[in-house]
Coordinates of C-alpha atoms in Angstrom, one line a residue:
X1 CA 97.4 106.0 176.4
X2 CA 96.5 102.8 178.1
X3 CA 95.2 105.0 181.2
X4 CA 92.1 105.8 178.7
X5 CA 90.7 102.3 178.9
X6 CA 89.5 100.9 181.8
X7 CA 90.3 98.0 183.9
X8 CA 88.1 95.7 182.8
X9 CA 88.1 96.6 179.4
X10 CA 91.8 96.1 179.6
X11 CA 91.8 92.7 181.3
X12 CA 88.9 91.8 178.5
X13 CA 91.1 92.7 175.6
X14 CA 94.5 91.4 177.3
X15 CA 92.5 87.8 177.4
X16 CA 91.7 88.0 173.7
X17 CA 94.8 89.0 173.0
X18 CA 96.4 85.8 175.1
X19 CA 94.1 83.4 173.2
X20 CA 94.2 84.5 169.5
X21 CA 98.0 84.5 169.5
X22 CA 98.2 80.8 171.5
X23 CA 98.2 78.1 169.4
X24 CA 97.0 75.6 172.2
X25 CA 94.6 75.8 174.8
X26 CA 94.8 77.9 177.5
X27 CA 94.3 77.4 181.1
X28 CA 92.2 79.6 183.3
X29 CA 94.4 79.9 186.1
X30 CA 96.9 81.4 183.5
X31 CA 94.9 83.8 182.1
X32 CA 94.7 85.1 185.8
X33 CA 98.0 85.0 186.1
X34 CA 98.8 86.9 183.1
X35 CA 96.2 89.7 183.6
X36 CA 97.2 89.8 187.7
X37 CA 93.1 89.4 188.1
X38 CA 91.2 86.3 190.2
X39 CA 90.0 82.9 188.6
X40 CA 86.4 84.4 189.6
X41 CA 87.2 87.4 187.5
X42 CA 88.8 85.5 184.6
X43 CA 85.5 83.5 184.7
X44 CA 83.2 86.4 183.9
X45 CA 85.1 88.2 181.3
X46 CA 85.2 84.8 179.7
X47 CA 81.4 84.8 180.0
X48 CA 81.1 88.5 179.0
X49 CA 83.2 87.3 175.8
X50 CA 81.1 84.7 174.5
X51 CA 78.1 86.8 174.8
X52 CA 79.9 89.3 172.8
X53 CA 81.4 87.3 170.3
X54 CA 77.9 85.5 169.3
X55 CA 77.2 88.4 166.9
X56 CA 80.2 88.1 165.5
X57 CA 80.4 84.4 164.6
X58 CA 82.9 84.0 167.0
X59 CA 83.0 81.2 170.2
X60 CA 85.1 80.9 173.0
X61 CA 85.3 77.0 173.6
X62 CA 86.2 75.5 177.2
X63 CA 87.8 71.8 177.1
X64 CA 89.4 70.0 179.8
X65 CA 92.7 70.9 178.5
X66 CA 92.0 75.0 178.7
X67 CA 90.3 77.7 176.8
X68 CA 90.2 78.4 173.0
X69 CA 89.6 80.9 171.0
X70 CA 87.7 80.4 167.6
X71 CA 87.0 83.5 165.2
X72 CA 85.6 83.6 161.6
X73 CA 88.2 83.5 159.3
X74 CA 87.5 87.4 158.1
X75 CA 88.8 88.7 161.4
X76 CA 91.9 89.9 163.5
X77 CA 92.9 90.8 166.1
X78 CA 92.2 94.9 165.1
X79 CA 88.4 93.9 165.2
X80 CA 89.2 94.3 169.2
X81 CA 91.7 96.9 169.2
X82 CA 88.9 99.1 167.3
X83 CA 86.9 98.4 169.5
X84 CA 88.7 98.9 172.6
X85 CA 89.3 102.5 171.4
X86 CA 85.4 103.0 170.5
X87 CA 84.5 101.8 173.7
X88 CA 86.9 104.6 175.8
X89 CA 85.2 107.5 177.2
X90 CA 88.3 109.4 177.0
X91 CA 89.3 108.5 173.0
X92 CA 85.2 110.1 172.4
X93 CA 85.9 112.6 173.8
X94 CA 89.4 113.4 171.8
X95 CA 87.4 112.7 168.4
X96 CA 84.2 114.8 169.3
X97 CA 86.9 118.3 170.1
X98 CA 88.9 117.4 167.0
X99 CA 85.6 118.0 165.0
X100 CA 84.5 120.6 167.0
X101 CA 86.6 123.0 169.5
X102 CA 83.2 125.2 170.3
X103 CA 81.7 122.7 173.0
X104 CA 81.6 123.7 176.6
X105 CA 81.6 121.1 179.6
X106 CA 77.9 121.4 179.5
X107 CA 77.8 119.8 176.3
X108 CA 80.4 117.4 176.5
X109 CA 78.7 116.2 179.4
X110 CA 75.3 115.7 177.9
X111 CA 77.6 114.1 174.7
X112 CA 79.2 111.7 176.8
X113 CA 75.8 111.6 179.4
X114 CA 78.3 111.6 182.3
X115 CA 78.2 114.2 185.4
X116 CA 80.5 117.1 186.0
X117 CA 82.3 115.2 188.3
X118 CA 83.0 112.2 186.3
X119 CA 83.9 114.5 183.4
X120 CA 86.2 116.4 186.0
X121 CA 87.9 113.2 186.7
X122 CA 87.9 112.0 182.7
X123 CA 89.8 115.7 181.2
X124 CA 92.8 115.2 184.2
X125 CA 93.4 111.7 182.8
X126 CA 93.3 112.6 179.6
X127 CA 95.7 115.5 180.4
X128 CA 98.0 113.1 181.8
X129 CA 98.0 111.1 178.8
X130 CA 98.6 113.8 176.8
X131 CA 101.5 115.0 178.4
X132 CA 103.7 112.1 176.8
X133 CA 103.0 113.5 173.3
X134 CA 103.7 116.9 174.1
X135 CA 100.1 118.4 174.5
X136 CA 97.7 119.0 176.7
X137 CA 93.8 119.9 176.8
X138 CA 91.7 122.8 177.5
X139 CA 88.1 123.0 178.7
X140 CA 85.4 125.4 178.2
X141 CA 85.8 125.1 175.0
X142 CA 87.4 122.2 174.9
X143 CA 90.6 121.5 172.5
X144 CA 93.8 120.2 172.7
X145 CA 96.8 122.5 172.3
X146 CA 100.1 122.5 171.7
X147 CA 102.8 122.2 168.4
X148 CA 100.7 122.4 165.5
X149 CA 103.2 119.2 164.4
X150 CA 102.3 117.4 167.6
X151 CA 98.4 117.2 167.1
X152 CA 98.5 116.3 164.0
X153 CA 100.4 113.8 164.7
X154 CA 98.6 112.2 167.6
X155 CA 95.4 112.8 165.9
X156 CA 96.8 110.7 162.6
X157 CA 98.0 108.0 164.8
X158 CA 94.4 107.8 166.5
X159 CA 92.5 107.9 163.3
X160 CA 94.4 105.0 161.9
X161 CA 94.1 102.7 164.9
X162 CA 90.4 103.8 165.9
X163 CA 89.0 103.4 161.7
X164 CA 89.4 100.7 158.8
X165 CA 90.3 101.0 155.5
X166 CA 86.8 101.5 154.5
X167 CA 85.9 104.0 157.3
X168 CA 85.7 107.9 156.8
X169 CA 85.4 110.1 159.5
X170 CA 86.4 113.5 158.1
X171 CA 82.9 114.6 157.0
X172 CA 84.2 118.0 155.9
X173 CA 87.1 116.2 154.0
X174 CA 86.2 114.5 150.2
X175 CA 87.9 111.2 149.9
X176 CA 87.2 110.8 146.6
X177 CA 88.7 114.2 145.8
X178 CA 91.9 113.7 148.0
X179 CA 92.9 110.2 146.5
X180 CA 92.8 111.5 143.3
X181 CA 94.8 114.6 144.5
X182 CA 97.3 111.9 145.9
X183 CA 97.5 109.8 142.7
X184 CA 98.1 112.8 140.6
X185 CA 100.9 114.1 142.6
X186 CA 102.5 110.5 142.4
X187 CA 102.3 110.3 138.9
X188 CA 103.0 114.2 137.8
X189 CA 106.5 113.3 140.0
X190 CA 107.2 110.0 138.9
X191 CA 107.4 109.0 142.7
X192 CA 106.7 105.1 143.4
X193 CA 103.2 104.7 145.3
X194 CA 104.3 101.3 145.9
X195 CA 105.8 101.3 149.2
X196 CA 102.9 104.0 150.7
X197 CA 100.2 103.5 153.5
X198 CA 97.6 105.0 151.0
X199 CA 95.1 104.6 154.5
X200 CA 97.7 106.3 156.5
X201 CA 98.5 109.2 153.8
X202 CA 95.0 109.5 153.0
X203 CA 94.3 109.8 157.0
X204 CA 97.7 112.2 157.3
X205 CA 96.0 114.6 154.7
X206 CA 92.5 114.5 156.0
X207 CA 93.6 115.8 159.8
X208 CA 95.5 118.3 158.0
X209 CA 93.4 119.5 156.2
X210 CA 90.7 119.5 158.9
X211 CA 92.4 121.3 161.2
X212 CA 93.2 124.0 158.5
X213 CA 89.1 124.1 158.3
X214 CA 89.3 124.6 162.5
X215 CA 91.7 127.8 161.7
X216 CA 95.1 125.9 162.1
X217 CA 96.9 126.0 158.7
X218 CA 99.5 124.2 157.9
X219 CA 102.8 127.3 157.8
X220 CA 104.7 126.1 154.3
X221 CA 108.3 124.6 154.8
X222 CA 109.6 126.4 152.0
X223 CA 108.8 129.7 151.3
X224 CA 107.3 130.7 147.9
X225 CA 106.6 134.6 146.3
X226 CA 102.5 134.7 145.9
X227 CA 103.1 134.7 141.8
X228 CA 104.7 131.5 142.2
X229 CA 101.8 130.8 144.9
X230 CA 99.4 131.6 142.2
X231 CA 100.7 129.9 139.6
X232 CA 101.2 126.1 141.5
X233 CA 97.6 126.8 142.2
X234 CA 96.0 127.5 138.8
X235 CA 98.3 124.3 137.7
X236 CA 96.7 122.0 140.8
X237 CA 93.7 123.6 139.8
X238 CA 93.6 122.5 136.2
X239 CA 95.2 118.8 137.1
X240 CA 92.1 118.1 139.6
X241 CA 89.3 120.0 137.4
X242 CA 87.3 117.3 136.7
X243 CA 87.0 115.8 140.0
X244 CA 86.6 119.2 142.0
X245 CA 83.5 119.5 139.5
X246 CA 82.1 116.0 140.0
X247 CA 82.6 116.5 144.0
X248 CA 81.1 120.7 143.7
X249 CA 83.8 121.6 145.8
X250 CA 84.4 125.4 146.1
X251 CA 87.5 127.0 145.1
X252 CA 88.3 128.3 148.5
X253 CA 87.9 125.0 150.2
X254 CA 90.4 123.8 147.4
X255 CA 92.6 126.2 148.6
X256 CA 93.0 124.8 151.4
X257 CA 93.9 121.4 150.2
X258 CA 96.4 123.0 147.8
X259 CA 98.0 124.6 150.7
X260 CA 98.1 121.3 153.0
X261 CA 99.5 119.3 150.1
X262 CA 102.2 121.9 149.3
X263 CA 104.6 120.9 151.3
X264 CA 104.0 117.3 150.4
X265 CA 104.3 118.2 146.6
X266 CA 107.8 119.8 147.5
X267 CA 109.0 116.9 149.2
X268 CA 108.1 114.5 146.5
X269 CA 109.8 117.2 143.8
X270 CA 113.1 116.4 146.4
X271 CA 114.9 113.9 144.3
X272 CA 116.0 116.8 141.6
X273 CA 118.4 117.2 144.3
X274 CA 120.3 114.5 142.9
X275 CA 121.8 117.0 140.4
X276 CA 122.5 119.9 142.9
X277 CA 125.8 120.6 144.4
X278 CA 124.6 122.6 147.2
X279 CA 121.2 122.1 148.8
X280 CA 119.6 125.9 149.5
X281 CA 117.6 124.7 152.6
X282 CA 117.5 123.2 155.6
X283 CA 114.6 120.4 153.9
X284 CA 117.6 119.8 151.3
X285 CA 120.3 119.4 153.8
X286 CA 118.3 117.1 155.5
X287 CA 116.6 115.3 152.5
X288 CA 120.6 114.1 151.4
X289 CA 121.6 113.5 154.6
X290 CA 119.0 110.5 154.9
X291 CA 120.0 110.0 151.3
X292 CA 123.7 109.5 151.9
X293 CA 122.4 107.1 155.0
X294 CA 120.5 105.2 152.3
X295 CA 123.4 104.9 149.8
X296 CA 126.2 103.6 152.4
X297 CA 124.0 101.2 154.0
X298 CA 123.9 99.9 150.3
X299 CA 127.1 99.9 149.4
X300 CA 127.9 98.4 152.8
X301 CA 125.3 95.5 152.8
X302 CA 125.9 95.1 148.8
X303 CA 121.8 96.1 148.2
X304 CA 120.5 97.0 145.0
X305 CA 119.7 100.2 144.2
X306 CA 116.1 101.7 144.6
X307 CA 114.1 104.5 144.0
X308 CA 113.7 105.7 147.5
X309 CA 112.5 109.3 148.1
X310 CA 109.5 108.1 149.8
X311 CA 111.4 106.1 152.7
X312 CA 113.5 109.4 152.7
X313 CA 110.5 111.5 153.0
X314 CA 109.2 109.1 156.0
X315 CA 112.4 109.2 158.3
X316 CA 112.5 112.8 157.5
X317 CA 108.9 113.3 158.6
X318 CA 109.9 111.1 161.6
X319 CA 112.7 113.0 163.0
X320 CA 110.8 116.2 162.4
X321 CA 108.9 114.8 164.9
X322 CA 111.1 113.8 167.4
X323 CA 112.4 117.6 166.9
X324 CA 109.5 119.0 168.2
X325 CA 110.0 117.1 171.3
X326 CA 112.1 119.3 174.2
X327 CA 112.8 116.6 176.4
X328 CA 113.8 113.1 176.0
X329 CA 110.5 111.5 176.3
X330 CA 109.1 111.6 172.6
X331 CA 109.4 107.8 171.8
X332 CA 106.4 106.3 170.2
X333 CA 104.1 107.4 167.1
X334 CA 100.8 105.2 167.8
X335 CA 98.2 105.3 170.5
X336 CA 97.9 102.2 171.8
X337 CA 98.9 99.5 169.7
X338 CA 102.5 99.0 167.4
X339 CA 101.9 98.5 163.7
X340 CA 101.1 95.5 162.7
X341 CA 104.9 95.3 160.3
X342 CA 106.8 95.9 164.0
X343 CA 108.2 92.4 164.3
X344 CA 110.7 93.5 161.7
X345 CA 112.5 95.0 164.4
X346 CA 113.2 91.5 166.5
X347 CA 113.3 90.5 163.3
X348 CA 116.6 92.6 162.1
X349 CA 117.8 92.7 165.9
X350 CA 118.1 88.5 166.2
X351 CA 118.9 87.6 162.5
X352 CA 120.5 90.4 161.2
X353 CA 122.5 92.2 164.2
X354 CA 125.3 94.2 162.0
X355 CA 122.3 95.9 159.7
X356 CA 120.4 96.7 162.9
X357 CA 123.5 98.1 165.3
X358 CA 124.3 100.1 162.1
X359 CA 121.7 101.4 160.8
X360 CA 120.9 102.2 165.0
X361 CA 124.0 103.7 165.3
X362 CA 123.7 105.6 162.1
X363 CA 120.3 107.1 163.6
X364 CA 122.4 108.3 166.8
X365 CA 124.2 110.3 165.0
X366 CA 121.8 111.9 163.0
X367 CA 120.0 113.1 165.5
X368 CA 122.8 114.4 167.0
X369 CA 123.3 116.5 164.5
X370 CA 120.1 117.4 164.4
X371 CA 120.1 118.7 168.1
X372 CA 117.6 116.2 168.8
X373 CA 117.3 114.8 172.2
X374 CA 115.9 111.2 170.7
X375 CA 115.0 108.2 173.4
X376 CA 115.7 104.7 172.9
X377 CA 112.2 103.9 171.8
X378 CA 112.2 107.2 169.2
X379 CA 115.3 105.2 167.9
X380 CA 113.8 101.9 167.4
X381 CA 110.8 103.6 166.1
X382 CA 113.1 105.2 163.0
X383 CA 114.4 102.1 162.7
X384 CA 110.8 100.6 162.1
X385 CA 110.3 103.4 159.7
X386 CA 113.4 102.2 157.9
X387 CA 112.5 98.3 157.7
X388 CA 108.9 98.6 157.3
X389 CA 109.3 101.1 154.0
X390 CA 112.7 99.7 152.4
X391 CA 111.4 98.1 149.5
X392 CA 113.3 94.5 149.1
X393 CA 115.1 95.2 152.2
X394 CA 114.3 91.7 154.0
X395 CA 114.5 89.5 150.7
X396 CA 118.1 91.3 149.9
X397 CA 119.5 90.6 153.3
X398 CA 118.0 87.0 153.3
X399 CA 119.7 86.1 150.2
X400 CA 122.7 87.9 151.0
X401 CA 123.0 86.0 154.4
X402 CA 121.7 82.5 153.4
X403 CA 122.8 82.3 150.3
X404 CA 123.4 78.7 148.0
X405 CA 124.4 77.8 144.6
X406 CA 123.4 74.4 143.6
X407 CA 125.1 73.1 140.1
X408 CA 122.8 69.7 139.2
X409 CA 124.3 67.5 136.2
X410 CA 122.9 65.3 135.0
X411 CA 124.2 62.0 132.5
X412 CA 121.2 61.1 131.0
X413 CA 119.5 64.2 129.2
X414 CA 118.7 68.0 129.7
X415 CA 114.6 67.0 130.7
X416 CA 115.5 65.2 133.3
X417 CA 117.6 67.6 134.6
X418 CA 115.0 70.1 134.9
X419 CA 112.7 68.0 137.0
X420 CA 115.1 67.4 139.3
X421 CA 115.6 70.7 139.3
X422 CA 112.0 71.5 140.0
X423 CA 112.1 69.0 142.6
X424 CA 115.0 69.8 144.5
X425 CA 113.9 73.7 144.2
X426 CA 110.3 72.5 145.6
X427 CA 111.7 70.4 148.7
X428 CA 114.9 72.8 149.3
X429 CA 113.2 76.4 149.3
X430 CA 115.0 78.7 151.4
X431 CA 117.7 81.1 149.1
X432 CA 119.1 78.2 147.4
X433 CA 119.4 78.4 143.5
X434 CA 119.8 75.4 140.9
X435 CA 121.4 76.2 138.0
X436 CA 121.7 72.9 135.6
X437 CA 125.3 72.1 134.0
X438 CA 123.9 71.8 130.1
X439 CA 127.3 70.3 128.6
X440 CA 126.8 66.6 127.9
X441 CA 130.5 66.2 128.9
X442 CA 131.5 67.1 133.2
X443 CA 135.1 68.5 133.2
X444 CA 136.9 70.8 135.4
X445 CA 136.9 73.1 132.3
X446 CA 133.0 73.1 131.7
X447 CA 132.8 73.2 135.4
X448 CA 135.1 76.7 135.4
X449 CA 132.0 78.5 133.6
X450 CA 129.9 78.3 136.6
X451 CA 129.9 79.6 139.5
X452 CA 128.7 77.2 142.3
X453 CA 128.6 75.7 146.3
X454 CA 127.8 72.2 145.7
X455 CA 127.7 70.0 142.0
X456 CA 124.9 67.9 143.0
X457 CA 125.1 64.7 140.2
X458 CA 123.1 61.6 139.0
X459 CA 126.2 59.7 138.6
X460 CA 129.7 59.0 140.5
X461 CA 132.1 61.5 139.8
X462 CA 135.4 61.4 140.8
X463 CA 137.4 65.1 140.6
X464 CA 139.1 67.1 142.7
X465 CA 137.5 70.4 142.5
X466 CA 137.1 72.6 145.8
X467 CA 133.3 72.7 145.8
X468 CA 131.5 69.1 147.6
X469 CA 130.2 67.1 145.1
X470 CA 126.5 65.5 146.1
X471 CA 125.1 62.0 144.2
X472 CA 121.3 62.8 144.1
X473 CA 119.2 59.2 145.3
X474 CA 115.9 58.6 146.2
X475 CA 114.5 56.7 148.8
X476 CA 111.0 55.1 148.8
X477 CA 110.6 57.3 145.5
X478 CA 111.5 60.8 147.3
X479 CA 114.6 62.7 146.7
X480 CA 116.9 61.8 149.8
X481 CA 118.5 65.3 150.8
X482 CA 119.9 64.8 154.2
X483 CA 123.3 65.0 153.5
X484 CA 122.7 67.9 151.0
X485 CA 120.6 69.7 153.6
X486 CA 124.0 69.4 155.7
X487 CA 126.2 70.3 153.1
X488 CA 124.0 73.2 152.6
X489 CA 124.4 74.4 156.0
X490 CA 127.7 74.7 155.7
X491 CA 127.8 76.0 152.7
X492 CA 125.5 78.9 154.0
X493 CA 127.5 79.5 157.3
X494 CA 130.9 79.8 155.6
X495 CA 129.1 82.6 153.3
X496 CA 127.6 83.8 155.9
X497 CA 131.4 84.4 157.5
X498 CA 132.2 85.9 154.0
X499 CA 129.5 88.3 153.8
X500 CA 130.1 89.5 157.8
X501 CA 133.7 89.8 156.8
X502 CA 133.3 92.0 154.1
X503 CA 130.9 93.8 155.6
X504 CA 133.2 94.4 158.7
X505 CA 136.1 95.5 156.7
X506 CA 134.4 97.9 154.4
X507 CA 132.7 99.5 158.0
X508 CA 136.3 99.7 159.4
X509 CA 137.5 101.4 156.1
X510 CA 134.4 103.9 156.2
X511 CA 134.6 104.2 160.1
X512 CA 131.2 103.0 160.8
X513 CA 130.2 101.3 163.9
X514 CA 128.8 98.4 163.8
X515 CA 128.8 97.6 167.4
X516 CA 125.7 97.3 169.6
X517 CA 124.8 100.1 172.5

């Protein structure tokens, strides 16, 4: 919703931007290149900036070689990216009508202190801009409309880029009383926290709730008799007694957040499924679906097993919003700016290419089946959701890819062993292992109990065993490791062939592709 900011606001951030991710200096005449403005322009902004940034602790530093950046070391880049959304007319706007759906153009003008004419010119951009998430805005009163799915969503997605961690917004909303809510449901269903946005589920909750305040309800995914109704709610109501005391919140407000959290409760309740033959619903079918996506992904990328019904509750909630979507133009789920975790997607793409295509490919088909019309940016985005939530995910693959077994012996005694151990784990890093041979005696018996790339060794040994053997020396007192560093290269890429191999011929054997489209 870049059309929300203006120009210069745009160019101001897009210079920031340029210099906090540059390690070296740069130019001026590049900075106008790179935000298509004039050296005269570039000149101001820079000017405007180090007015700006004086409050803040922060400089921007000319020097013969270009311009720098400098920022106290408390703050990132989403100090700007905050601001460049508390700054836009147009985002105001959105927050004030979320709040409040009674204001007329009369008062949003005198809110805003703009004329009827700007304001004219500010609701048909913001209507534009709307249009890409499948909504759209009404005046007099003033609201946005559409799938109740769809504004929650974009009004998550805003929240969480426009506040931090320590904001709250959502007078109406008790944060105390909702993270509490949160961390009993987590605990009363043995679900793993661990790998949750508590910011993000906290915000998710809050706009829900919220809107069910502003007379928009949340309708229940799974339909449930009113005794059954009645009874969840006397047991919620006992769970979060203490709390709803300490924050005097009234039973029928509490109502409300049992009926937003419902669903939530439901889906965390999913992995019972486990033991069910045949899923009842269409929330079950979909729940194993992403299950069995899990399950082959980790039998074909030999991954551990993990606890994951909240990653399966994410995708899930993901392609339940590309669902809503009629046309193929429902792509990404932020505002303006990526998550922070998006590199993982380069990431996967350059260093990992088989995991990527598949799991890519995998996500096709889903959606197929799903009847869901999904672009190629909705795609990468359920990758993201994937990557960013898998707990272990990069670690595993890392290890699986670069993986190399180091066997040190050692002819004097077990202690010195160990510190070269320590030392060659200290100057090797990377996924490489040391295991120390603890027989006094090296034999191709003794060497048949381990299982090892390289026998790295403080003496000459001669014996013809299939793994390179390494004599460990020192030069100018510092372990030399050259030639091991080669050896270890090798070692890695002929694993690395392994591992793709296997891979590849279990795919072929399950009929997966693997192949990039």
């Amino acid at each position: 919703m870049w059309g929300l900011i203006s120009s210069k606001d745009q160019r101001s951030y897009k210079i920031i931007e340029i210099l906090y991710n540059s390690d070296e200096p740069i130019t001026i005449n590049t900075l106008a290149n790179e935000t298509n403005s004039s050296v005269r322009t570039v000149k101001y902004e820079l000017d405007d900036l180090r007015k700006n940034l004086e409050n803040q602790q922060g400089k921007i530093i000319s020097s013969p070689e270009g311009i720098t950046l400098q920022l106290p070391p408390y703050m990132g880049i989403d100090f700007f990216q905050r601001k460049l959304l508390a700054s836009s007319l147009g985002f105001q706007l959105l927050e004030i009508i979320f709040f409040n759906e009674q204001l007329s153009n009369k008062d949003i003008e005198k809110m805003l202190f703009i004329s009827s004419s700007s304001l004219s010119r500010l609701t048909n951009t913001i209507k534009n801009e709307l249009g890409s998430y499948g909504l759209s805005l009404e005046m007099n009163p003033f609201r946005v409309v559409g799938k109740e799915k769809l504004v929650r969503s974009f009004y998550s997605s805003y929240f969480k880029e426009r506040y931090t961690i320590n904001d709250w917004p959502f007078e109406r909303v008790n944060r105390d009383l909702l993270s509490e809510i949160l961390s009993i449901g987590f605990n009363y269903y043995n679900a793993n926290p661990d790998s949750t946005d508590s910011f993000q589920l906290l915000i998710l909750f809050a706009v829900g709730i919220t809107r069910a305040f502003n007379g928009y309800p949340q309708k229940p995914s799974i339909s449930r008799s009113t005794a059954t109704q009645n009874r969840q709610f006397q047991t919620y109501s006992q769970y979060i007694k203490e709390i709803a005391v300490k924050t005097k919140t009234s039973p029928e407000d509490l109502q409300v957040y049992f009926n937003e959290l419902r669903s939530w409760k439901y889906l965390l309740k999913l992995k019972n499924l486990d033991e069910q033959n045949n899923p009842e619903t269409v929330e079950e079918e979909n729940y194993l679906e992403i299950k069995n996506l899990l399950e082959m992904l980790g039998y074909l990328f030999e991954l551990p097993v993990r606890e994951n019904t909240y990653l399966i509750v994410e995708i899930n909630s993901a392609l339940d919003f590309y669902a809503s979507f009629s046309l193929q133009r429902a792509g990404k789920r932020y505002i303006l700016f990526k998550p922070r975790d998006y590199f993982l997607v380069e990431e996967f793409k350059n260093n990992y290419p088989l995991f990527y295509n598949c799991v890519a490919n995998q996500f096709k088909k889903i959606c197929r089946n799903r009847e869901i019309d999904a672009s190629s940016v909705a795609i990468e985005n359920l990758v993201h959701q994937l990557l960013s939530k898998w707990e272990g995910l990069t670690s595993s693959l890392f290890y699986k890819f670069h993986p190399c077994k180091i066997l040190l012996y050692s002819h004097y005694h077990l202690y010195h062993a160990k510190n070269i151990a320590e030392e060659l784990s200290s100057l090797l890093g990377r996924a490489i292992t040391v295991e120390i041979h603890k027989e006094k005696m090296i034999t191709k018996e003794t060497l048949a109990q381990y299982n090892f790339d390289i026998l790295a060794t403080t003496t000459t040994i001669l014996m013809d065993i299939d793994q390179p053997v390494y004599f460990i020396h020192r030069k100018k007192l510092t372990l030399n490791t050259n030639t091991l560093d080669e050896l270890i290269h090798s070692c890695i890429q002929k694993q690395k062939d392994t591992y793709r191999r296997n891979v590849i011929k279990k795919a072929e054997e399950l009929k997966i592709d693997l192949s990039k489209q």
